[in-house]
PDB file of C-alpha atoms in Angstrom:
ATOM      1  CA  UNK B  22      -7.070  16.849  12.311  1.00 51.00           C
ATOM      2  CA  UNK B  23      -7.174  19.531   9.653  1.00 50.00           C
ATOM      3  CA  UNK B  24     -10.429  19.433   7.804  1.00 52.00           C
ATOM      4  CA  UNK B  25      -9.188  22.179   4.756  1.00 55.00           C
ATOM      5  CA  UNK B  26      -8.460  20.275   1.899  1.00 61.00           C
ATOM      6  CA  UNK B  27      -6.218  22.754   0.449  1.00 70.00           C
ATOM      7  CA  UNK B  28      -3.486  23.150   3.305  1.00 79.00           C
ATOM      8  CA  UNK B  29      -3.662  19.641   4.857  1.00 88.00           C
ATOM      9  CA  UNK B  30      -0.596  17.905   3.894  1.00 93.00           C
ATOM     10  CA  UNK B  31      -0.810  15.579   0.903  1.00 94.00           C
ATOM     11  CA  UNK B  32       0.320  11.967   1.255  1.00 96.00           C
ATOM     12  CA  UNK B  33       0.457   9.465  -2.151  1.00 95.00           C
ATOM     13  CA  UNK B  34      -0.409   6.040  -0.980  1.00 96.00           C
ATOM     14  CA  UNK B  35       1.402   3.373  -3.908  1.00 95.00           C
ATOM     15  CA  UNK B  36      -0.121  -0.088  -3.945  1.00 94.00           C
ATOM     16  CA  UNK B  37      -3.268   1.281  -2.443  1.00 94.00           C
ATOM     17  CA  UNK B  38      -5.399  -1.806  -3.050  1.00 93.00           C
ATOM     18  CA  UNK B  39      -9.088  -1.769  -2.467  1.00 93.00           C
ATOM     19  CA  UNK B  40      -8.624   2.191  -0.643  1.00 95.00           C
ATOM     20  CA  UNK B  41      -9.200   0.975   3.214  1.00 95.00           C
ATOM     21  CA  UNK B  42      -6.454   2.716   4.010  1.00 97.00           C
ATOM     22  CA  UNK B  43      -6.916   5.985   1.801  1.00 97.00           C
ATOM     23  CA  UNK B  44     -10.132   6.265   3.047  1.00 97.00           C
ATOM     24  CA  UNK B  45      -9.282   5.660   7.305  1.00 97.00           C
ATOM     25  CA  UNK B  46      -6.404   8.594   6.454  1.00 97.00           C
ATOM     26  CA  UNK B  47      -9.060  10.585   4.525  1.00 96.00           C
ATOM     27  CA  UNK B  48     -11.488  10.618   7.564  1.00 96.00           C
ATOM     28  CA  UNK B  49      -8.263  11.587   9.632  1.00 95.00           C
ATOM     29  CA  UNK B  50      -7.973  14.874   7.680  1.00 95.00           C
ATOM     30  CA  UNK B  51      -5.354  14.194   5.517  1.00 96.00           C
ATOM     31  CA  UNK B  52      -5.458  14.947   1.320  1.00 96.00           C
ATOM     32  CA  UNK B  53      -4.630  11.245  -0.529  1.00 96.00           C
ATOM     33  CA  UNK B  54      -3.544  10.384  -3.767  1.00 94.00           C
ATOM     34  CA  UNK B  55      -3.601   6.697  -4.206  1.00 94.00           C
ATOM     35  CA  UNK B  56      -1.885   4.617  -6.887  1.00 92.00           C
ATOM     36  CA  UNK B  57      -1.868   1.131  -7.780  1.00 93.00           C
ATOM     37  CA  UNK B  58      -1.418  -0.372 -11.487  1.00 90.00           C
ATOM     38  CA  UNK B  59      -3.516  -3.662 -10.771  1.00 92.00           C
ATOM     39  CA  UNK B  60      -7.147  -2.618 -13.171  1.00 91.00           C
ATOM     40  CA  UNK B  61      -8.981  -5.442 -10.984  1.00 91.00           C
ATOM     41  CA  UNK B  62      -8.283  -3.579  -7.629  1.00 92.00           C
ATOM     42  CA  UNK B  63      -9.130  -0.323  -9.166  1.00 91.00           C
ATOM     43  CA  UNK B  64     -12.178  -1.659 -10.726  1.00 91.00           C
ATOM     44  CA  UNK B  65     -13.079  -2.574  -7.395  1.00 91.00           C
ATOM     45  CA  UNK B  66     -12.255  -0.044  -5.251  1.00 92.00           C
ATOM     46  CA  UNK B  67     -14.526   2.075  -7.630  1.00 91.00           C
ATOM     47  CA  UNK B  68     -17.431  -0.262  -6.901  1.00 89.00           C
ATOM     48  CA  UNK B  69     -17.129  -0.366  -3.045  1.00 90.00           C
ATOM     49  CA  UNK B  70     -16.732   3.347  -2.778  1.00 91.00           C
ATOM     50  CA  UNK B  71     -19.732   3.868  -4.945  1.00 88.00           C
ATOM     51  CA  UNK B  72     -21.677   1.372  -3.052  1.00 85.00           C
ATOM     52  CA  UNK B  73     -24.971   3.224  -1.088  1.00 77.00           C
ATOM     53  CA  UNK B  74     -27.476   1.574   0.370  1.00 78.00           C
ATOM     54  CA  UNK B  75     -26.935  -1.582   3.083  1.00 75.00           C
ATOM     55  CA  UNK B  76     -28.868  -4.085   0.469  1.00 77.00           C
ATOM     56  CA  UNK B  77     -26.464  -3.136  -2.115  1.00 84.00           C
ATOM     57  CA  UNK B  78     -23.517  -4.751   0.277  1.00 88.00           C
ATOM     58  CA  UNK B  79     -22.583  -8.270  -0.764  1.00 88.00           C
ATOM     59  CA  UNK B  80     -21.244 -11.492   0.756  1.00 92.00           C
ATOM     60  CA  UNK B  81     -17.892 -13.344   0.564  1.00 92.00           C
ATOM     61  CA  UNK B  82     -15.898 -16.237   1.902  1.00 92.00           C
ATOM     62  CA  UNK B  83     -12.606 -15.263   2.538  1.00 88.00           C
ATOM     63  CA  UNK B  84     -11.264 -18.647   3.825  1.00 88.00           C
ATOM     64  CA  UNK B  85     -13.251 -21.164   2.150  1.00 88.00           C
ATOM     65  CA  UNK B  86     -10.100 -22.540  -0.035  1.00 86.00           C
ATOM     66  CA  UNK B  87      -8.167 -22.795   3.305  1.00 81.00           C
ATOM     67  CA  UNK B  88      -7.805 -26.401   3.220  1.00 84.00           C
ATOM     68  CA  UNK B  89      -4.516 -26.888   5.329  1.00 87.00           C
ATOM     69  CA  UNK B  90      -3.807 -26.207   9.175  1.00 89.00           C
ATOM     70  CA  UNK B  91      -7.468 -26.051   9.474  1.00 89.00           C
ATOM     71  CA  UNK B  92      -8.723 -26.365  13.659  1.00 91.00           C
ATOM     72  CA  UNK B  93     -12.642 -26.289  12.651  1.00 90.00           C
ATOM     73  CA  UNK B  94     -14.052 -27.227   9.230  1.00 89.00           C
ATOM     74  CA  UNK B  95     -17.504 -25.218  10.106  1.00 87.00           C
ATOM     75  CA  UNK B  96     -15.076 -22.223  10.319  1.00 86.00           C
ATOM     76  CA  UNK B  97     -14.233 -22.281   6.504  1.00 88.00           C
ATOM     77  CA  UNK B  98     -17.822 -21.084   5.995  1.00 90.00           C
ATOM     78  CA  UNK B  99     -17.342 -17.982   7.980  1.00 89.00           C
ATOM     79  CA  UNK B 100     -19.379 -14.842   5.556  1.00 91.00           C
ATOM     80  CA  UNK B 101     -18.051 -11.922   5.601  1.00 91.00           C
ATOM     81  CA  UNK B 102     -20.439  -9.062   4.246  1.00 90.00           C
ATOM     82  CA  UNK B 103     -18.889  -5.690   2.396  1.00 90.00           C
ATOM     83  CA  UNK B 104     -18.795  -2.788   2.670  1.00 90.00           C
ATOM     84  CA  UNK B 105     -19.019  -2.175   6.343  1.00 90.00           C
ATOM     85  CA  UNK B 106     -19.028   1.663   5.568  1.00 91.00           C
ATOM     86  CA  UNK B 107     -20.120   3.647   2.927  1.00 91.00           C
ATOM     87  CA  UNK B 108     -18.126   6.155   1.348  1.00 92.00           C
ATOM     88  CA  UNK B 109     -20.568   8.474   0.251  1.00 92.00           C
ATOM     89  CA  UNK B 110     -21.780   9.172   3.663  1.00 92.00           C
ATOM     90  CA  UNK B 111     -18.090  10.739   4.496  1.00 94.00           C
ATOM     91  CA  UNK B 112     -18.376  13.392   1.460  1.00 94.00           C
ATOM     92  CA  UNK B 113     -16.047  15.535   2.747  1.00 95.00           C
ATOM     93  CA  UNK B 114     -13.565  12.663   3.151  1.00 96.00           C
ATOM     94  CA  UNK B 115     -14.061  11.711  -0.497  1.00 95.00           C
ATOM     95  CA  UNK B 116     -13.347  15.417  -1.152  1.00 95.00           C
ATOM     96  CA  UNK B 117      -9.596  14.578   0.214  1.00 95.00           C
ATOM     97  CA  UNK B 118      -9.387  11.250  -1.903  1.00 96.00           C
ATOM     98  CA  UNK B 119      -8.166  11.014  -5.698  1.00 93.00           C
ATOM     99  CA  UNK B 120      -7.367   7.648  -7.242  1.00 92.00           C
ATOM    100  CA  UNK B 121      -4.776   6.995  -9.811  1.00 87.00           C
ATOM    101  CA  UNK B 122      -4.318   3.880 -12.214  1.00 86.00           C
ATOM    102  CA  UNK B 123      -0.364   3.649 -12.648  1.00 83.00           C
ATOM    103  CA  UNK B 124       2.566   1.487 -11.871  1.00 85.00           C
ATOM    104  CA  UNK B 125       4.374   3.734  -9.588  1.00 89.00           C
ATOM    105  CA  UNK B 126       7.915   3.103 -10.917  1.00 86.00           C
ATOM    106  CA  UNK B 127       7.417   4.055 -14.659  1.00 78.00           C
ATOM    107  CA  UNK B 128       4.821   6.933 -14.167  1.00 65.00           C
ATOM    108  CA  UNK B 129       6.532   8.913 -11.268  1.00 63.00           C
ATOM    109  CA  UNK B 130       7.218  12.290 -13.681  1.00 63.00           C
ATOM    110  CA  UNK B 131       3.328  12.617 -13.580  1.00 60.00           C
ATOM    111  CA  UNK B 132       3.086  12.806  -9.826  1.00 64.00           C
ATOM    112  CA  UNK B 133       3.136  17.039  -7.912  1.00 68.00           C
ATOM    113  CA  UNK B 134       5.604  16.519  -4.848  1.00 88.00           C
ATOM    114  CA  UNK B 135       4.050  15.134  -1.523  1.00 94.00           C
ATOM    115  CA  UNK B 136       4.645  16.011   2.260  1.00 96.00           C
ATOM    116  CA  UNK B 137       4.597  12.335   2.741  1.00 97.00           C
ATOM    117  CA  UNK B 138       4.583   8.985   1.163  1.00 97.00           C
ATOM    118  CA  UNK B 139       3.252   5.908   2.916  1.00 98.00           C
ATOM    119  CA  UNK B 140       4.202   2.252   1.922  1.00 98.00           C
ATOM    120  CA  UNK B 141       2.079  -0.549   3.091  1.00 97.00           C
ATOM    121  CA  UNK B 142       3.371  -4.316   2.604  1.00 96.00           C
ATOM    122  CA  UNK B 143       4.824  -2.208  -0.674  1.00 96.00           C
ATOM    123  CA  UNK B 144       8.193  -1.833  -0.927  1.00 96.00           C
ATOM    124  CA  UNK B 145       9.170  -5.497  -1.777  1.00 94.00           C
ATOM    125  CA  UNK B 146       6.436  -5.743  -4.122  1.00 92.00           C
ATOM    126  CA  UNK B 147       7.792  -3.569  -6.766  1.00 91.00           C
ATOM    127  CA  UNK B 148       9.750  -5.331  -9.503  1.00 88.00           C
ATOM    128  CA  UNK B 149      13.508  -3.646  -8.401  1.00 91.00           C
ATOM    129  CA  UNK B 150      13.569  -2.356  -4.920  1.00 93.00           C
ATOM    130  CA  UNK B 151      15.779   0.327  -5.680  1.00 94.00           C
ATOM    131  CA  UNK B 152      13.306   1.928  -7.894  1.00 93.00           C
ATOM    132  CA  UNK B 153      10.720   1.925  -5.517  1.00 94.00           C
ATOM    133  CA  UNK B 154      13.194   3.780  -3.412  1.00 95.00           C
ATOM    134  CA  UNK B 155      14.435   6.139  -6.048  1.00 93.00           C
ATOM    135  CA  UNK B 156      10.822   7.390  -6.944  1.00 94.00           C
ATOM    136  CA  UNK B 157       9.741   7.693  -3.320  1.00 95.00           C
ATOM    137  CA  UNK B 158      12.478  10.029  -3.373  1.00 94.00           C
ATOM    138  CA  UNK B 159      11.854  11.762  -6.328  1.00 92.00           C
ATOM    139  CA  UNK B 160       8.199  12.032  -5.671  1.00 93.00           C
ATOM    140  CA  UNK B 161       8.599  13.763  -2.263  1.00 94.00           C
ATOM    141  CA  UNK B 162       9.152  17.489  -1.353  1.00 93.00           C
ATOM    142  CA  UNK B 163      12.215  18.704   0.618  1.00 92.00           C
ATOM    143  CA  UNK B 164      11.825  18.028   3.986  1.00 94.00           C
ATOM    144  CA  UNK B 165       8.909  15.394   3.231  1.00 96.00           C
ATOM    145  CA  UNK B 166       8.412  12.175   5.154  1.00 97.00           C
ATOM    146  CA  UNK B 167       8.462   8.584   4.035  1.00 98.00           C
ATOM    147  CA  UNK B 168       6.529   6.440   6.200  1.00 98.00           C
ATOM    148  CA  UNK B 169       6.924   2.517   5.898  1.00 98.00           C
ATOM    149  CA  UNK B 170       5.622  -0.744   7.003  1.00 98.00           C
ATOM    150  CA  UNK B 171       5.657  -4.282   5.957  1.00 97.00           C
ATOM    151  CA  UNK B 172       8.826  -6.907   5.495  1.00 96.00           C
ATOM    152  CA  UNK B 173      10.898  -8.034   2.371  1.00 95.00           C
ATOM    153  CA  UNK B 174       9.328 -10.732   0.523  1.00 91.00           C
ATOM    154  CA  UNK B 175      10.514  -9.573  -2.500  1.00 90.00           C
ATOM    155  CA  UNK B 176       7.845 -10.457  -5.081  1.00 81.00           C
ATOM    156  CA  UNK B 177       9.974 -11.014  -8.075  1.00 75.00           C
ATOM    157  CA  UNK B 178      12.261 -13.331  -6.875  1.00 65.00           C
ATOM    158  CA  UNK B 179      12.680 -15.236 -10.240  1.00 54.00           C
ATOM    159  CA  UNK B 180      12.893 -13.782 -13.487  1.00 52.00           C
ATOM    160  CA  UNK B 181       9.950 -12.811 -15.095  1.00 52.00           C
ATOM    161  CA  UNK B 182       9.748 -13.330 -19.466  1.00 50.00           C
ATOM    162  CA  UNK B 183       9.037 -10.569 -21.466  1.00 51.00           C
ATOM    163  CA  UNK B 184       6.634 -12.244 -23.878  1.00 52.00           C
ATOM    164  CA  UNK B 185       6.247  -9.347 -26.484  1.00 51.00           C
ATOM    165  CA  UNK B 186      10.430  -9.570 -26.677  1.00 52.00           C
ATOM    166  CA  UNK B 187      10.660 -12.998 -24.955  1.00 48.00           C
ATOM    167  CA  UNK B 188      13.098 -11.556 -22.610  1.00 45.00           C
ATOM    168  CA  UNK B 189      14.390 -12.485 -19.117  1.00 44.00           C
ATOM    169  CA  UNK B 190      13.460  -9.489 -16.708  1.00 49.00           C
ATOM    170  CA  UNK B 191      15.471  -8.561 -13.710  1.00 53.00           C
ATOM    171  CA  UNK B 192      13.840  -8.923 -10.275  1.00 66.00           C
ATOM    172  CA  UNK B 193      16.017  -6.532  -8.912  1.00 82.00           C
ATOM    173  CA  UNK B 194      17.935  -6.836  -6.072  1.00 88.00           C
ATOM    174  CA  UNK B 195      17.171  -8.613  -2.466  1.00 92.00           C
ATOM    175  CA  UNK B 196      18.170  -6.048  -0.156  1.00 95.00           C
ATOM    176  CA  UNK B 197      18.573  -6.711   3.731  1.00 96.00           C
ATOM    177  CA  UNK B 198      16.291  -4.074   5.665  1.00 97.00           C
ATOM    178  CA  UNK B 199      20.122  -2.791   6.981  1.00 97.00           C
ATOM    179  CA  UNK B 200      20.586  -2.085   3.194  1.00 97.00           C
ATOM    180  CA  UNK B 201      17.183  -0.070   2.784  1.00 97.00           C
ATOM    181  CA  UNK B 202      18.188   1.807   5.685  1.00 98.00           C
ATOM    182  CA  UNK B 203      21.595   2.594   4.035  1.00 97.00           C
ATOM    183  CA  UNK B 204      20.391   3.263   0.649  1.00 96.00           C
ATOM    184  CA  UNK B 205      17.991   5.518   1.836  1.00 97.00           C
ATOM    185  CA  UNK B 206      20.676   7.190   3.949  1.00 96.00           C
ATOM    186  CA  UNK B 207      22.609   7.800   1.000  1.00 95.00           C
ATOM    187  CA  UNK B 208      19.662   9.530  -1.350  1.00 95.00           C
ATOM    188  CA  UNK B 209      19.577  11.670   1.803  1.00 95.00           C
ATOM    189  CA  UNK B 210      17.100  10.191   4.221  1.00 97.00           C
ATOM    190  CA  UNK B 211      17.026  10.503   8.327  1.00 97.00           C
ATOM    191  CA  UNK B 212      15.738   8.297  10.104  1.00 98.00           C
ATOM    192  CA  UNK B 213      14.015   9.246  12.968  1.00 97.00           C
ATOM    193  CA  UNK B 214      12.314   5.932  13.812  1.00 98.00           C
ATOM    194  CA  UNK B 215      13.056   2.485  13.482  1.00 98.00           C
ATOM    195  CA  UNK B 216      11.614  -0.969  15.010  1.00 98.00           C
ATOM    196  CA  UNK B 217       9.938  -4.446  14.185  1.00 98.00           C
ATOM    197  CA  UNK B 218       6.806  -5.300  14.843  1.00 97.00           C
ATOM    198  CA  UNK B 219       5.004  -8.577  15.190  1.00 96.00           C
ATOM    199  CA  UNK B 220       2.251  -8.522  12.275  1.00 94.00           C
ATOM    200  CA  UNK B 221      -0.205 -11.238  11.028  1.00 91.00           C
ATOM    201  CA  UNK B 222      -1.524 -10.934   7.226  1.00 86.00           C
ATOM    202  CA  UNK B 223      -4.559 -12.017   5.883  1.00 78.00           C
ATOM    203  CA  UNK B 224      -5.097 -13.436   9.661  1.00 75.00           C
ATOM    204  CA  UNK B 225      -7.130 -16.763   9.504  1.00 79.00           C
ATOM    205  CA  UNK B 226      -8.558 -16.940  13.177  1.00 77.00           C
ATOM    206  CA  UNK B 227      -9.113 -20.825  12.202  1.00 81.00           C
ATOM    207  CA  UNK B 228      -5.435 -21.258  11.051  1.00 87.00           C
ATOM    208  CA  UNK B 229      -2.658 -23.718  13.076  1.00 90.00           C
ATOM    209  CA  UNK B 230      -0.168 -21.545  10.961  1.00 86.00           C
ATOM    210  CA  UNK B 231      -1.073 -18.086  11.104  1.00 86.00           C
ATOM    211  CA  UNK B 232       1.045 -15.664   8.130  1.00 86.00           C
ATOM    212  CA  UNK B 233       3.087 -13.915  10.495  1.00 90.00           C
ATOM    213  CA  UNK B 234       5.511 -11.484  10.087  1.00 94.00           C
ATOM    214  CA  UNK B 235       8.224  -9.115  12.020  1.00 96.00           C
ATOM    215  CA  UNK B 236       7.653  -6.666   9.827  1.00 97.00           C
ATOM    216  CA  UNK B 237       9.563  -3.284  10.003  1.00 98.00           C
ATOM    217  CA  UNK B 238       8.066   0.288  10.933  1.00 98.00           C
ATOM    218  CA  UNK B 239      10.072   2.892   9.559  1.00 98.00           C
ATOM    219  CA  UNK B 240       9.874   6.716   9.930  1.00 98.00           C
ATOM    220  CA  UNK B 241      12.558   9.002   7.829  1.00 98.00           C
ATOM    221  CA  UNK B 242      12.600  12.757   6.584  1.00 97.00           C
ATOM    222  CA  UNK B 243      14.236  14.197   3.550  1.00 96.00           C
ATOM    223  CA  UNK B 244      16.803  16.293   4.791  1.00 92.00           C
ATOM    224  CA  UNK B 245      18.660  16.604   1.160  1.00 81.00           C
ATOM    225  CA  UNK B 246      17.374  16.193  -2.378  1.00 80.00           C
ATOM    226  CA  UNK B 247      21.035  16.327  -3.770  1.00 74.00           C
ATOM    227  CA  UNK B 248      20.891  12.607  -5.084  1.00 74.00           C
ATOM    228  CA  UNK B 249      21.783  11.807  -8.655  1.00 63.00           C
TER     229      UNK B 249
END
């Protein structure tokens, strides 16, 4: 725990979503950068963090459109009320915190170099895998760590339309997570831990057919930035 912003190592979080997860690392001591292009999340995650007082919290219903594999019907009206913290009572934690609207693929020139890089359920979200990996790469000192976790579900499995040049887009390609490994490998990544782990998402407590996945945990270094 290192609470000096300016020598704690800096980690860029891409597809950073509402900022639960840049904020738990904030309160851990580490400096984040998020980034994530979607303006809805971003709009949000600027509401919730700005959010003071428990009567300004508000109430949702995650699983009322749940209408399949259902064990309880009473259960689909389960409220759940957020914020359940309040970022401006962790100050120094928002000191550690900056927020970027980008799509991480196109912009990664504008990023400074990180010790690390974490991916969350990320990877396979981007539009072509392999330039996910290339600008994790690029974004990332010598010697810096890429952290990852989630599986391949590759988001772009069809072909998207370019409407403004009513174009077919490339998904990219569906790599195996042997072929992640190896492409890493190649740009001049170590591994220095691998494994699966059983993960639910979005877990429905009331669901017959919970969204499970084996999802991988990855740790690797960058041991050489020779790759061209």
């Amino acid at each position: 725990n290192n609470n000096n912003n300016n020598t704690s190592p800096r980690i860029l979080l891409p597809g950073a979503g509402l900022g639960r997860l840049a904020f738990e690392i904030g309160k851990i001591g580490f400096r984040v950068e998020t980034n994530d292009q979607s303006y809805l999340m971003n709009s949000m995650t600027y509401h919730l963090f700005n959010i003071q007082k428990p009567n300004e919290t508000f109430t949702i219903f995650p699983y009322i459109e749940q209408m399949i594999n259902i064990i309880d019907s009473k259960n689909l009206f389960t409220p759940i009320i957020i914020p359940d913290e309040f970022p401006l009572e962790f100050p120094q934690v928002l000191n550690r915190l900056t927020f970027s609207h980008e799509e991480f693929t196109i912009t990664q020139n504008n990023f400074e170099k990180f010790d690390i890089v974490l991916t969350c359920f990320f990877i396979d979200a981007c539009e072509n895998i392999l330039d996910c990996l290339t600008t994790i790469y690029s974004v990332l000192k010598q010697g810096g760590v890429w952290i990852n976790f989630g599986p391949l579900h590759f988001h772009y499995v069809s072909p998207k339309v370019n409407e403004d040049e009513n174009k077919k887009i490339s998904g990219g390609p569906l790599l195996s997570l042997d072929e992640v490994f190896l492409f890493a490998e190649e740009m001049g990544f170590e591994f220095e831990q691998k494994e699966l782990i059983d993960t639910l998402y979005s877990p429905e407590p009331n669901s017959m057919k919970p969204n499970l996945y084996l999802a991988s945990f990855s740790v690797a270094k960058l041991k050489n930035k020779s790759f061209s």
